[in-house]
Amino acid sequence: MRDGVVLIAAGSVVAAPALALDDSTKPAARFGLVTDLHHADKPPRGTRHYRQSRKKFAEAATAFRDANVDFVVELGDLIDAADSVDVELGYLKTIDREFSAVCDDRHYVIGNHCVDTLTKEEFLGNVGQPSSYYGFDRGGFHFVVLDSCFRGDGQPYGRKNFTWTDANVPPAELEWLRGDLRATDKPVVVFAHQRLDVSNNHGVKNNADVRRVLEESGKVLAVFQGHSHQNDLNRIGGIPYCTLVAMVEGSGKENSGYATVDLHPDGTLALRGFRRQSDRRWDASETKTN
């Protein structure tokens, strides 16, 4: 037990057993999560094995189909950087061909590596997503996709115009978020790339402002994020911030990570981790909501 959240099989390297839930309680929604594939046709660099992400993702795709997920979310850095627009677009088209085959209902969080050479318009246009931040409803829950790929001066990332440590949610997006949360009467789950729970280089610079908006709503059950490539979990202001392990890290299918998440009618969230992704579970009573 940490921060009031049950942690099971942390650091597991095989598919984890299903979390103990009442079998009679059917999830209201189930979705797949994957992050930081960094797909690219280039040799390994340090612990990052770019060319292996496709094969690792193929395993995740099978698991998502077997679990009959309602939708899938990738939490950013679907691709890695290239020196030209054409090469980076090639990386994107190759991996998205496989990602888009999982199911029609899919969502892309913009990561800093997604727009190293591309612009956001180019990335979004090629994956068929109209906006980099937005909200949607499924199964009696409201979901929010955030975009922190903005410089401190408000300019969007793109064409190598940024430093990856300068991640921000600009005022216009913050105001949109406040209004979106105010408008929904449903419990909320948030998806982000850069972390909203730390003040180091992996954190959004103004994440305290973002957290304040989330906390004031009294509706947020959880935040799922990527970027730092590690299993982590922090609870701030009654909200769990769950960071998922990166798929690109390490060689071989055992060095991968992805998850399915069940949302139950009573607000219980159960994350089933595969390979190196830790299991997580928490009840609605553990989250500060109105």
mmCIF file of C-alpha atoms in Angstrom:
data_model
loop_
_atom_site.group_PDB
_atom_site.id
_atom_site.type_symbol
_atom_site.label_atom_id
_atom_site.label_comp_id
_atom_site.label_asym_id
_atom_site.label_seq_id
_atom_site.Cartn_x
_atom_site.Cartn_y
_atom_site.Cartn_z
ATOM 1 C CA MET A 1 0.000 0.000 0.000
ATOM 2 C CA ARG A 2 1.344 3.427 -0.952
ATOM 3 C CA ASP A 3 -0.508 6.721 -0.704
ATOM 4 C CA GLY A 4 -3.713 4.793 -0.071
ATOM 5 C CA VAL A 5 -3.429 2.930 -3.389
ATOM 6 C CA VAL A 6 -3.001 -0.823 -3.671
ATOM 7 C CA LEU A 7 0.054 -1.714 -5.750
ATOM 8 C CA ILE A 8 0.310 -5.264 -7.050
ATOM 9 C CA ALA A 9 3.193 -7.083 -8.746
ATOM 10 C CA ALA A 10 5.335 -3.997 -9.227
ATOM 11 C CA GLY A 11 8.001 -4.498 -11.884
ATOM 12 C CA SER A 12 6.500 -7.744 -13.187
ATOM 13 C CA VAL A 13 8.040 -9.034 -16.425
ATOM 14 C CA VAL A 14 5.141 -11.226 -17.499
ATOM 15 C CA ALA A 15 1.488 -10.589 -18.093
ATOM 16 C CA ALA A 16 0.004 -9.863 -14.686
ATOM 17 C CA PRO A 17 -3.023 -11.715 -13.329
ATOM 18 C CA ALA A 18 -6.316 -9.867 -13.323
ATOM 19 C CA LEU A 19 -6.882 -7.720 -10.273
ATOM 20 C CA ALA A 20 -9.232 -9.087 -7.656
ATOM 21 C CA LEU A 21 -12.636 -7.586 -8.302
ATOM 22 C CA ASP A 22 -16.141 -8.840 -7.772
ATOM 23 C CA ASP A 23 -16.780 -10.989 -10.858
ATOM 24 C CA SER A 24 -20.354 -9.761 -10.931
ATOM 25 C CA THR A 25 -19.175 -6.171 -11.406
ATOM 26 C CA LYS A 26 -18.749 -5.585 -15.109
ATOM 27 C CA PRO A 27 -16.624 -2.601 -16.124
ATOM 28 C CA ALA A 28 -18.498 0.346 -17.543
ATOM 29 C CA ALA A 29 -15.541 1.041 -19.813
ATOM 30 C CA ARG A 30 -12.261 -0.675 -20.671
ATOM 31 C CA PHE A 31 -9.400 0.941 -22.556
ATOM 32 C CA GLY A 32 -5.847 0.120 -23.589
ATOM 33 C CA LEU A 33 -2.845 2.259 -22.679
ATOM 34 C CA VAL A 34 0.623 2.372 -24.196
ATOM 35 C CA THR A 35 3.318 5.023 -24.136
ATOM 36 C CA ASP A 36 6.744 6.014 -25.441
ATOM 37 C CA LEU A 37 7.186 3.587 -28.314
ATOM 38 C CA HIS A 38 9.726 5.940 -29.964
ATOM 39 C CA HIS A 39 9.367 3.944 -33.163
ATOM 40 C CA ALA A 40 12.180 4.708 -35.623
ATOM 41 C CA ASP A 41 14.295 2.857 -38.147
ATOM 42 C CA LYS A 42 17.618 3.503 -36.467
ATOM 43 C CA PRO A 43 20.075 1.567 -34.274
ATOM 44 C CA PRO A 44 19.736 1.391 -30.473
ATOM 45 C CA ARG A 45 20.922 4.289 -28.400
ATOM 46 C CA GLY A 46 21.660 3.443 -24.792
ATOM 47 C CA THR A 47 18.689 1.507 -23.444
ATOM 48 C CA ARG A 48 16.325 2.561 -26.244
ATOM 49 C CA HIS A 49 15.735 -0.075 -28.912
ATOM 50 C CA TYR A 50 13.767 1.840 -31.528
ATOM 51 C CA ARG A 51 13.341 -0.879 -34.143
ATOM 52 C CA GLN A 52 11.913 -3.330 -31.613
ATOM 53 C CA SER A 53 8.892 -1.206 -30.708
ATOM 54 C CA ARG A 54 6.864 -2.501 -33.659
ATOM 55 C CA LYS A 55 7.190 -6.113 -32.543
ATOM 56 C CA LYS A 56 6.518 -5.169 -28.930
ATOM 57 C CA PHE A 57 3.439 -3.259 -29.962
ATOM 58 C CA ALA A 58 2.160 -6.226 -31.973
ATOM 59 C CA GLU A 59 1.923 -8.139 -28.688
ATOM 60 C CA ALA A 60 0.065 -5.250 -27.054
ATOM 61 C CA ALA A 61 -2.327 -5.026 -29.999
ATOM 62 C CA THR A 62 -3.230 -8.699 -29.568
ATOM 63 C CA ALA A 63 -3.807 -8.186 -25.840
ATOM 64 C CA PHE A 64 -6.047 -5.170 -26.500
ATOM 65 C CA ARG A 65 -8.129 -7.123 -28.998
ATOM 66 C CA ASP A 66 -8.386 -10.111 -26.661
ATOM 67 C CA ALA A 67 -9.517 -7.796 -23.853
ATOM 68 C CA ASN A 68 -12.148 -6.268 -26.166
ATOM 69 C CA VAL A 69 -11.159 -2.715 -25.211
ATOM 70 C CA ASP A 70 -13.577 0.099 -26.006
ATOM 71 C CA PHE A 71 -10.770 2.416 -27.078
ATOM 72 C CA VAL A 72 -6.989 2.788 -26.984
ATOM 73 C CA VAL A 73 -4.795 5.713 -25.930
ATOM 74 C CA GLU A 74 -1.117 6.254 -26.622
ATOM 75 C CA LEU A 75 0.373 8.676 -24.133
ATOM 76 C CA GLY A 76 2.930 10.316 -26.397
ATOM 77 C CA ASP A 77 6.257 9.787 -28.174
ATOM 78 C CA LEU A 78 4.749 7.330 -30.626
ATOM 79 C CA ILE A 79 7.752 8.027 -32.873
ATOM 80 C CA ASP A 80 11.304 9.213 -32.396
ATOM 81 C CA ALA A 81 13.082 12.125 -34.003
ATOM 82 C CA ALA A 82 14.391 12.213 -37.567
ATOM 83 C CA ASP A 83 16.476 14.712 -39.509
ATOM 84 C CA SER A 84 13.849 15.340 -42.163
ATOM 85 C CA VAL A 85 10.093 15.700 -42.425
ATOM 86 C CA ASP A 86 9.818 12.880 -44.956
ATOM 87 C CA VAL A 87 11.699 10.394 -42.765
ATOM 88 C CA GLU A 88 9.766 11.335 -39.641
ATOM 89 C CA LEU A 89 6.473 11.033 -41.551
ATOM 90 C CA GLY A 90 7.615 7.599 -42.660
ATOM 91 C CA TYR A 91 8.120 6.554 -39.043
ATOM 92 C CA LEU A 92 4.656 7.841 -38.179
ATOM 93 C CA LYS A 93 2.865 6.169 -41.075
ATOM 94 C CA THR A 94 4.540 2.817 -40.369
ATOM 95 C CA ILE A 95 3.668 2.592 -36.682
ATOM 96 C CA ASP A 96 0.255 4.210 -37.023
ATOM 97 C CA ARG A 97 -0.733 1.635 -39.622
ATOM 98 C CA GLU A 98 -0.441 -0.956 -36.851
ATOM 99 C CA PHE A 99 -1.840 1.226 -34.070
ATOM 100 C CA SER A 100 -4.906 2.196 -36.074
ATOM 101 C CA ALA A 101 -5.650 -1.481 -36.823
ATOM 102 C CA VAL A 102 -6.360 -2.202 -33.136
ATOM 103 C CA CYS A 103 -9.713 -0.406 -33.087
ATOM 104 C CA ASP A 104 -11.449 2.598 -34.619
ATOM 105 C CA ASP A 105 -11.729 4.500 -31.328
ATOM 106 C CA ARG A 106 -8.171 5.640 -30.606
ATOM 107 C CA HIS A 107 -6.562 8.727 -29.107
ATOM 108 C CA TYR A 108 -3.125 10.269 -29.466
ATOM 109 C CA VAL A 109 -1.441 12.419 -26.816
ATOM 110 C CA ILE A 110 1.207 14.636 -28.402
ATOM 111 C CA GLY A 111 4.708 13.897 -27.084
ATOM 112 C CA ASN A 112 7.800 16.030 -27.570
ATOM 113 C CA HIS A 113 9.361 13.460 -29.910
ATOM 114 C CA CYS A 114 6.175 13.372 -32.015
ATOM 115 C CA VAL A 115 6.872 16.924 -33.176
ATOM 116 C CA ASP A 116 10.648 17.054 -33.239
ATOM 117 C CA THR A 117 10.716 17.684 -36.980
ATOM 118 C CA LEU A 118 6.998 17.568 -37.752
ATOM 119 C CA THR A 119 4.497 20.240 -36.804
ATOM 120 C CA LYS A 120 1.459 19.356 -34.717
ATOM 121 C CA GLU A 121 -0.733 19.906 -37.767
ATOM 122 C CA GLU A 122 1.319 17.350 -39.716
ATOM 123 C CA PHE A 123 1.234 14.789 -36.921
ATOM 124 C CA LEU A 124 -2.488 15.184 -36.242
ATOM 125 C CA GLY A 125 -3.391 15.265 -39.908
ATOM 126 C CA ASN A 126 -1.629 11.993 -40.563
ATOM 127 C CA VAL A 127 -3.296 10.166 -37.650
ATOM 128 C CA GLY A 128 -6.720 11.690 -38.308
ATOM 129 C CA GLN A 129 -7.159 13.525 -35.008
ATOM 130 C CA PRO A 130 -8.652 17.033 -35.218
ATOM 131 C CA SER A 131 -7.121 18.539 -32.072
ATOM 132 C CA SER A 132 -4.192 18.055 -29.701
ATOM 133 C CA TYR A 133 -6.405 18.592 -26.630
ATOM 134 C CA TYR A 134 -10.083 17.742 -26.213
ATOM 135 C CA GLY A 135 -12.631 15.831 -24.138
ATOM 136 C CA PHE A 136 -14.889 12.870 -24.913
ATOM 137 C CA ASP A 137 -17.404 10.617 -23.127
ATOM 138 C CA ARG A 138 -17.495 6.826 -22.934
ATOM 139 C CA GLY A 139 -19.357 4.467 -20.613
ATOM 140 C CA GLY A 140 -20.599 7.124 -18.206
ATOM 141 C CA PHE A 141 -17.139 8.697 -17.787
ATOM 142 C CA HIS A 142 -15.543 11.830 -19.234
ATOM 143 C CA PHE A 143 -12.004 11.681 -20.622
ATOM 144 C CA VAL A 144 -9.598 14.550 -21.253
ATOM 145 C CA VAL A 145 -6.574 14.541 -23.573
ATOM 146 C CA LEU A 146 -4.057 17.280 -22.719
ATOM 147 C CA ASP A 147 -1.229 18.820 -24.737
ATOM 148 C CA SER A 148 1.810 20.152 -22.845
ATOM 149 C CA CYS A 149 4.014 20.558 -25.919
ATOM 150 C CA PHE A 150 4.198 24.338 -25.708
ATOM 151 C CA ARG A 151 7.163 26.554 -24.862
ATOM 152 C CA GLY A 152 7.032 28.949 -21.949
ATOM 153 C CA ASP A 153 6.257 31.780 -24.374
ATOM 154 C CA GLY A 154 3.180 29.904 -25.595
ATOM 155 C CA GLN A 155 4.583 28.794 -28.934
ATOM 156 C CA PRO A 156 3.754 25.203 -29.924
ATOM 157 C CA TYR A 157 6.530 22.673 -30.364
ATOM 158 C CA GLY A 158 7.532 21.819 -33.933
ATOM 159 C CA ARG A 159 10.446 21.836 -36.376
ATOM 160 C CA LYS A 160 13.078 21.570 -33.634
ATOM 161 C CA ASN A 161 12.093 24.925 -32.131
ATOM 162 C CA PHE A 162 12.026 23.803 -28.489
ATOM 163 C CA THR A 163 13.936 22.413 -25.546
ATOM 164 C CA TRP A 164 12.245 19.269 -24.213
ATOM 165 C CA THR A 165 12.489 20.458 -20.606
ATOM 166 C CA ASP A 166 10.391 23.550 -21.384
ATOM 167 C CA ALA A 167 6.923 21.943 -21.354
ATOM 168 C CA ASN A 168 3.877 24.048 -20.542
ATOM 169 C CA VAL A 169 0.081 24.102 -20.698
ATOM 170 C CA PRO A 170 -0.714 27.572 -22.104
ATOM 171 C CA PRO A 171 -3.407 29.868 -20.656
ATOM 172 C CA ALA A 172 -5.909 29.192 -23.461
ATOM 173 C CA GLU A 173 -5.738 25.437 -22.861
ATOM 174 C CA LEU A 174 -6.014 25.907 -19.098
ATOM 175 C CA GLU A 175 -9.130 27.999 -19.589
ATOM 176 C CA TRP A 176 -10.556 25.387 -21.946
ATOM 177 C CA LEU A 177 -9.810 22.667 -19.366
ATOM 178 C CA ARG A 178 -11.580 24.608 -16.620
ATOM 179 C CA GLY A 179 -14.648 24.997 -18.818
ATOM 180 C CA ASP A 180 -14.620 21.390 -19.999
ATOM 181 C CA LEU A 181 -14.517 20.067 -16.431
ATOM 182 C CA ARG A 182 -17.226 22.477 -15.357
ATOM 183 C CA ALA A 183 -19.492 21.326 -18.195
ATOM 184 C CA THR A 184 -19.402 17.597 -17.447
ATOM 185 C CA ASP A 185 -21.432 15.833 -14.776
ATOM 186 C CA LYS A 186 -19.390 12.629 -15.127
ATOM 187 C CA PRO A 187 -16.287 11.324 -13.300
ATOM 188 C CA VAL A 188 -13.146 12.302 -15.221
ATOM 189 C CA VAL A 189 -9.955 10.537 -16.327
ATOM 190 C CA VAL A 190 -7.089 12.623 -17.753
ATOM 191 C CA PHE A 191 -4.385 11.612 -20.255
ATOM 192 C CA ALA A 192 -1.093 13.533 -20.554
ATOM 193 C CA HIS A 193 2.443 13.010 -21.836
ATOM 194 C CA GLN A 194 4.718 15.224 -19.728
ATOM 195 C CA ARG A 195 4.221 14.648 -16.038
ATOM 196 C CA LEU A 196 1.866 16.732 -13.924
ATOM 197 C CA ASP A 197 3.177 15.473 -10.567
ATOM 198 C CA VAL A 198 6.917 16.282 -10.492
ATOM 199 C CA SER A 199 9.038 19.431 -10.588
ATOM 200 C CA ASN A 200 12.094 17.924 -12.327
ATOM 201 C CA ASN A 201 12.912 17.991 -16.059
ATOM 202 C CA HIS A 202 10.104 15.543 -16.837
ATOM 203 C CA GLY A 203 7.456 17.783 -15.297
ATOM 204 C CA VAL A 204 5.249 20.396 -16.923
ATOM 205 C CA LYS A 205 6.574 23.770 -15.793
ATOM 206 C CA ASN A 206 3.166 25.074 -14.710
ATOM 207 C CA ASN A 207 1.786 21.750 -13.560
ATOM 208 C CA ALA A 208 0.729 23.262 -10.217
ATOM 209 C CA ASP A 209 -1.711 25.428 -12.182
ATOM 210 C CA VAL A 210 -3.030 22.381 -14.030
ATOM 211 C CA ARG A 211 -3.402 20.389 -10.809
ATOM 212 C CA ARG A 212 -5.294 23.279 -9.230
ATOM 213 C CA VAL A 213 -7.855 23.188 -12.050
ATOM 214 C CA LEU A 214 -8.196 19.400 -11.743
ATOM 215 C CA GLU A 215 -8.582 19.537 -7.969
ATOM 216 C CA GLU A 216 -11.078 22.400 -8.005
ATOM 217 C CA SER A 217 -13.367 20.425 -10.286
ATOM 218 C CA GLY A 218 -13.741 17.669 -7.681
ATOM 219 C CA LYS A 219 -14.369 15.229 -10.561
ATOM 220 C CA VAL A 220 -10.996 13.743 -11.507
ATOM 221 C CA LEU A 221 -10.516 10.050 -10.671
ATOM 222 C CA ALA A 222 -7.007 9.676 -12.108
ATOM 223 C CA VAL A 223 -4.330 11.042 -14.419
ATOM 224 C CA PHE A 224 -2.364 8.688 -16.699
ATOM 225 C CA GLN A 225 0.913 9.976 -18.148
ATOM 226 C CA GLY A 226 4.222 8.903 -19.711
ATOM 227 C CA HIS A 227 7.446 10.723 -20.666
ATOM 228 C CA SER A 228 9.812 9.610 -17.863
ATOM 229 C CA HIS A 229 9.771 5.940 -19.002
ATOM 230 C CA GLN A 230 9.208 4.548 -15.503
ATOM 231 C CA ASN A 231 6.523 2.999 -13.364
ATOM 232 C CA ASP A 232 5.534 5.628 -10.847
ATOM 233 C CA LEU A 233 2.545 6.704 -8.814
ATOM 234 C CA ASN A 234 1.961 9.840 -6.767
ATOM 235 C CA ARG A 235 -1.159 11.152 -5.091
ATOM 236 C CA ILE A 236 -1.520 14.926 -4.887
ATOM 237 C CA GLY A 237 -4.634 16.744 -3.743
ATOM 238 C CA GLY A 238 -6.556 13.479 -3.650
ATOM 239 C CA ILE A 239 -5.794 12.633 -7.313
ATOM 240 C CA PRO A 240 -3.570 9.666 -8.320
ATOM 241 C CA TYR A 241 -0.988 10.467 -11.000
ATOM 242 C CA CYS A 242 -0.004 7.182 -12.624
ATOM 243 C CA THR A 243 3.083 7.146 -14.874
ATOM 244 C CA LEU A 244 3.457 4.213 -17.259
ATOM 245 C CA VAL A 245 6.635 2.431 -18.278
ATOM 246 C CA ALA A 246 8.005 3.088 -21.779
ATOM 247 C CA MET A 247 7.739 0.413 -24.457
ATOM 248 C CA VAL A 248 11.057 1.406 -26.103
ATOM 249 C CA GLU A 249 13.250 0.660 -23.083
ATOM 250 C CA GLY A 250 15.319 -2.543 -23.253
ATOM 251 C CA SER A 251 15.803 -5.330 -25.754
ATOM 252 C CA GLY A 252 13.408 -8.239 -26.183
ATOM 253 C CA LYS A 253 9.696 -8.646 -25.699
ATOM 254 C CA GLU A 254 10.176 -9.091 -21.943
ATOM 255 C CA ASN A 255 11.355 -5.467 -21.823
ATOM 256 C CA SER A 256 8.099 -3.852 -22.783
ATOM 257 C CA GLY A 257 5.060 -2.469 -21.045
ATOM 258 C CA TYR A 258 1.401 -1.706 -21.707
ATOM 259 C CA ALA A 259 -1.879 -1.941 -19.830
ATOM 260 C CA THR A 260 -5.634 -2.263 -19.902
ATOM 261 C CA VAL A 261 -7.760 -0.201 -17.528
ATOM 262 C CA ASP A 262 -11.221 -1.141 -16.259
ATOM 263 C CA LEU A 263 -13.518 1.617 -15.017
ATOM 264 C CA HIS A 264 -16.334 0.275 -12.851
ATOM 265 C CA PRO A 265 -19.720 1.882 -12.216
ATOM 266 C CA ASP A 266 -18.797 2.595 -8.584
ATOM 267 C CA GLY A 267 -15.703 4.545 -9.690
ATOM 268 C CA THR A 268 -13.158 1.796 -9.028
ATOM 269 C CA LEU A 269 -10.231 1.855 -11.461
ATOM 270 C CA ALA A 270 -8.201 -1.300 -12.095
ATOM 271 C CA LEU A 271 -5.087 -1.167 -14.263
ATOM 272 C CA ARG A 272 -3.766 -4.526 -15.433
ATOM 273 C CA GLY A 273 -0.113 -4.240 -16.368
ATOM 274 C CA PHE A 274 1.678 -6.455 -18.868
ATOM 275 C CA ARG A 275 5.390 -7.205 -19.015
ATOM 276 C CA ARG A 276 7.183 -4.497 -17.016
ATOM 277 C CA GLN A 277 4.105 -2.371 -16.340
ATOM 278 C CA SER A 278 2.948 -2.446 -12.717
ATOM 279 C CA ASP A 279 -0.644 -3.192 -11.748
ATOM 280 C CA ARG A 280 -2.620 -0.440 -10.050
ATOM 281 C CA ARG A 281 -6.041 -0.238 -8.447
ATOM 282 C CA TRP A 282 -7.903 2.362 -6.442
ATOM 283 C CA ASP A 283 -11.456 3.012 -5.371
ATOM 284 C CA ALA A 284 -13.501 6.143 -5.936
ATOM 285 C CA SER A 285 -13.556 6.651 -2.167
ATOM 286 C CA GLU A 286 -9.774 7.114 -2.306
ATOM 287 C CA THR A 287 -10.089 9.997 -4.764
ATOM 288 C CA LYS A 288 -11.318 13.379 -3.598
ATOM 289 C CA THR A 289 -14.429 14.045 -5.672
ATOM 290 C CA ASN A 290 -17.627 15.962 -5.052
#
